[in-house]
XYZ file of N, CA and C in Angstrom:
309
model
N -16.911 23.785 11.786
C -16.978 22.351 12.002
C -17.222 22.078 13.482
N -18.132 21.192 13.712
C -18.451 20.845 15.086
C -17.761 19.573 15.519
N -18.074 19.168 16.711
C -17.493 17.963 17.290
C -17.825 16.732 16.461
N -19.042 16.649 15.937
C -19.428 15.512 15.112
C -18.547 15.411 13.865
N -18.286 16.543 13.225
C -17.449 16.544 12.025
C -16.039 16.076 12.338
N -15.463 16.588 13.440
C -14.119 16.171 13.822
C -14.078 14.685 14.180
N -15.133 14.204 14.805
C -15.204 12.782 15.144
C -15.246 11.924 13.887
N -16.040 12.345 12.917
C -16.136 11.608 11.658
C -14.780 11.585 10.950
N -14.089 12.710 10.940
C -12.777 12.780 10.293
C -11.780 11.877 11.020
N -11.804 11.891 12.343
C -10.911 11.026 13.123
C -11.171 9.557 12.864
N -12.424 9.185 12.820
C -12.779 7.795 12.530
C -12.337 7.420 11.122
N -12.518 8.328 10.172
C -12.064 8.075 8.803
C -10.569 7.875 8.734
N -9.819 8.641 9.494
C -8.361 8.504 9.514
C -7.948 7.153 10.081
N -8.579 6.746 11.165
C -8.257 5.450 11.779
C -8.586 4.305 10.825
N -9.748 4.365 10.218
C -10.147 3.305 9.277
C -9.216 3.283 8.069
N -8.893 4.460 7.538
C -7.998 4.526 6.382
C -6.615 3.974 6.697
N -6.077 4.339 7.840
C -4.755 3.839 8.235
C -4.750 2.341 8.436
N -5.748 1.830 9.133
C -5.824 0.386 9.385
C -6.039 -0.400 8.098
N -6.861 0.133 7.217
C -7.144 -0.571 5.960
C -5.901 -0.676 5.083
N -5.108 0.375 5.019
C -3.911 0.307 4.177
C -2.859 -0.615 4.775
N -2.737 -0.641 6.094
C -1.791 -1.567 6.726
C -2.192 -3.002 6.426
N -3.479 -3.289 6.494
C -3.958 -4.642 6.223
C -3.866 -5.000 4.746
N -4.105 -4.026 3.879
C -4.175 -4.305 2.442
C -2.810 -4.442 1.781
N -1.804 -3.723 2.250
C -0.509 -3.708 1.567
C 0.090 -5.095 1.374
N 0.207 -5.923 2.412
C 0.764 -7.261 2.188
C -0.124 -8.136 1.303
N -1.428 -7.945 1.425
C -2.353 -8.724 0.600
C -2.201 -8.375 -0.876
N -2.046 -7.091 -1.156
C -1.879 -6.648 -2.543
C -0.565 -7.175 -3.108
N 0.502 -7.095 -2.319
C 1.794 -7.625 -2.790
C 1.683 -9.104 -3.141
N 1.048 -9.876 -2.267
C 0.867 -11.300 -2.531
C -0.034 -11.556 -3.728
N -1.069 -10.742 -3.872
C -2.012 -10.937 -4.977
C -1.376 -10.705 -6.335
N -0.415 -9.782 -6.411
C 0.232 -9.535 -7.706
C 1.433 -10.448 -7.926
N 1.797 -11.254 -6.909
C 2.819 -12.271 -7.105
C 4.115 -12.103 -6.347
N 4.221 -11.092 -5.495
C 5.426 -10.931 -4.673
C 5.194 -11.658 -3.354
N 5.639 -12.916 -3.269
C 5.353 -13.759 -2.112
C 6.611 -14.053 -1.311
N 6.423 -14.631 -0.132
C 7.557 -15.001 0.719
C 8.420 -16.074 0.068
N 7.830 -16.878 -0.803
C 8.573 -17.941 -1.473
C 9.240 -17.465 -2.763
N 9.038 -16.220 -3.123
C 9.608 -15.689 -4.368
C 8.500 -15.192 -5.272
N 8.861 -14.836 -6.474
C 7.873 -14.337 -7.428
C 7.067 -15.505 -7.975
N 5.756 -15.395 -7.881
C 4.863 -16.468 -8.315
C 4.847 -16.569 -9.845
N 4.878 -17.801 -10.339
C 4.861 -18.045 -11.778
C 3.562 -17.526 -12.397
N 3.661 -17.006 -13.592
C 2.519 -16.522 -14.376
C 1.750 -15.393 -13.691
N 2.397 -14.652 -12.843
C 1.736 -13.553 -12.137
C 2.141 -12.226 -12.762
N 1.494 -11.177 -12.308
C 1.859 -9.829 -12.747
C 3.315 -9.544 -12.376
N 3.720 -9.997 -11.192
C 5.104 -9.802 -10.747
C 6.079 -10.525 -11.676
N 5.704 -11.701 -12.156
C 6.566 -12.430 -13.089
C 6.725 -11.655 -14.395
N 5.656 -11.039 -14.852
C 5.738 -10.203 -16.048
C 6.635 -9.002 -15.834
N 6.529 -8.384 -14.653
C 7.416 -7.259 -14.323
C 8.870 -7.699 -14.295
N 9.105 -8.864 -13.697
C 10.475 -9.377 -13.597
C 11.040 -9.675 -14.982
N 10.234 -10.263 -15.830
C 10.665 -10.577 -17.190
C 11.016 -9.307 -17.964
N 10.175 -8.306 -17.851
C 10.434 -7.045 -18.550
C 11.689 -6.360 -18.009
N 11.845 -6.371 -16.681
C 13.018 -5.737 -16.073
C 14.295 -6.473 -16.457
N 14.237 -7.793 -16.481
C 15.423 -8.576 -16.863
C 15.765 -8.351 -18.328
N 14.758 -8.289 -19.174
C 14.992 -8.039 -20.591
C 15.610 -6.684 -20.850
N 15.193 -5.694 -20.072
C 15.713 -4.341 -20.248
C 17.103 -4.167 -19.651
N 17.500 -5.117 -18.796
C 18.771 -4.977 -18.084
C 19.747 -6.097 -18.444
N 19.632 -6.646 -19.622
C 20.574 -7.672 -20.052
C 20.445 -9.002 -19.344
N 19.263 -9.324 -18.828
C 19.029 -10.626 -18.208
C 19.101 -10.633 -16.696
N 19.465 -9.553 -16.084
C 19.584 -9.496 -14.624
C 18.583 -8.483 -14.056
N 18.273 -8.658 -12.801
C 17.431 -7.696 -12.085
C 18.363 -6.810 -11.274
N 18.321 -5.527 -11.547
C 19.201 -4.590 -10.858
C 18.809 -4.441 -9.395
N 19.801 -4.428 -8.527
C 19.553 -4.177 -7.110
C 18.941 -2.784 -6.958
N 17.923 -2.686 -6.135
C 17.270 -1.403 -5.922
C 16.195 -1.072 -6.933
N 16.004 -1.940 -7.922
C 14.953 -1.696 -8.914
C 13.586 -1.921 -8.274
N 12.554 -1.497 -8.954
C 11.192 -1.659 -8.435
C 10.886 -3.121 -8.147
N 11.253 -4.001 -9.074
C 10.981 -5.435 -8.886
C 11.734 -5.957 -7.670
N 13.002 -5.590 -7.526
C 13.804 -6.069 -6.404
C 13.249 -5.574 -5.070
N 12.854 -4.316 -5.022
C 12.327 -3.748 -3.780
C 10.991 -4.387 -3.417
N 10.098 -4.530 -4.401
C 8.796 -5.143 -4.120
C 8.951 -6.599 -3.700
N 9.887 -7.328 -4.297
C 10.109 -8.712 -3.897
C 10.661 -8.779 -2.483
N 11.500 -7.843 -2.131
C 12.019 -7.784 -0.768
C 10.884 -7.581 0.230
N 9.969 -6.668 -0.097
C 8.817 -6.442 0.778
C 7.925 -7.678 0.837
N 7.748 -8.350 -0.293
C 6.925 -9.554 -0.315
C 7.535 -10.673 0.510
N 8.852 -10.782 0.491
C 9.528 -11.863 1.201
C 9.707 -11.570 2.686
N 10.108 -10.360 3.013
C 10.478 -10.045 4.394
C 9.466 -9.177 5.127
N 8.468 -8.687 4.437
C 7.521 -7.776 5.066
C 7.920 -6.331 4.816
N 7.075 -5.428 5.216
C 7.273 -4.028 4.897
C 8.218 -3.305 5.847
N 8.369 -3.763 7.053
C 9.200 -3.067 8.021
C 8.426 -1.952 8.697
N 8.939 -1.528 9.834
C 8.227 -0.545 10.657
C 8.120 0.818 9.983
N 9.196 1.255 9.344
C 9.182 2.591 8.744
C 8.185 2.674 7.598
N 8.230 1.695 6.712
C 7.309 1.715 5.578
C 5.869 1.492 6.029
N 5.667 0.635 7.003
C 4.318 0.422 7.523
C 3.751 1.723 8.089
N 4.591 2.478 8.797
C 4.159 3.763 9.339
C 3.825 4.746 8.225
N 4.658 4.776 7.195
C 4.406 5.682 6.067
C 3.112 5.317 5.352
N 2.902 4.025 5.131
C 1.684 3.567 4.460
C 0.459 3.904 5.308
N 0.570 3.717 6.623
C -0.543 4.046 7.512
C -0.842 5.544 7.464
N 0.200 6.356 7.382
C 0.001 7.802 7.302
C -0.722 8.220 6.040
N -0.344 7.609 4.940
C -1.020 7.917 3.669
C -2.474 7.476 3.738
N -2.693 6.267 4.219
C -4.067 5.769 4.336
C -4.906 6.614 5.275
N -4.306 7.036 6.383
C -5.036 7.886 7.334
C -5.378 9.235 6.707
N -4.450 9.776 5.934
C -4.708 11.058 5.271
C -5.844 10.940 4.264
N -5.816 9.880 3.485
C -6.882 9.665 2.504
C -8.216 9.431 3.214
N -8.192 8.604 4.254
C -9.419 8.349 5.010
C -9.988 9.608 5.635
N -9.110 10.445 6.186
C -9.564 11.699 6.788
C -10.121 12.642 5.726
N -9.483 12.667 4.560
C -9.970 13.520 3.477
C -11.348 13.113 2.997
N -11.533 11.816 2.819
C -12.838 11.315 2.393
C -13.889 11.604 3.461
N -13.513 11.383 4.711
C -14.455 11.638 5.810
C -14.787 13.122 5.922
N -13.803 13.997 5.647
C -14.063 15.443 5.705
C -15.069 15.864 4.652
N -14.953 15.281 3.476
C -15.920 15.578 2.416
C -17.297 15.055 2.826
N -17.331 13.835 3.382
C -18.610 13.262 3.816
C -19.236 14.082 4.944
N -18.386 14.620 5.833
C -18.889 15.384 6.981
C -19.608 16.653 6.547
N -19.264 17.177 5.388
C -19.921 18.380 4.885
C -21.418 18.106 4.647
N -21.728 16.883 4.288
C -23.096 16.539 3.929
C -23.908 16.011 5.120
N -23.287 15.957 6.281
C -24.009 15.436 7.469
C -24.557 16.588 8.269
């Protein structure tokens, strides 16, 4: 691998990391986990209904719905944002590495 390949992989990592940081809050809001609560008639509302039905009418603390709503309301936090950026950077670098083979 030459300098061009490493540059392409580095750029892919940066783009992947930045894209996932930007997309995560948007995706949460799009499925209905908002700062104002779970949006009516959304995918999140369906998840909440199913979780409440399975748990006797309540949402268990620490459940997927509770955690996602917390992220939707308060944001992801520094630790999770860093983890998400790392995953995105890894995926971006992997895709760029495959692309670099063909350049």
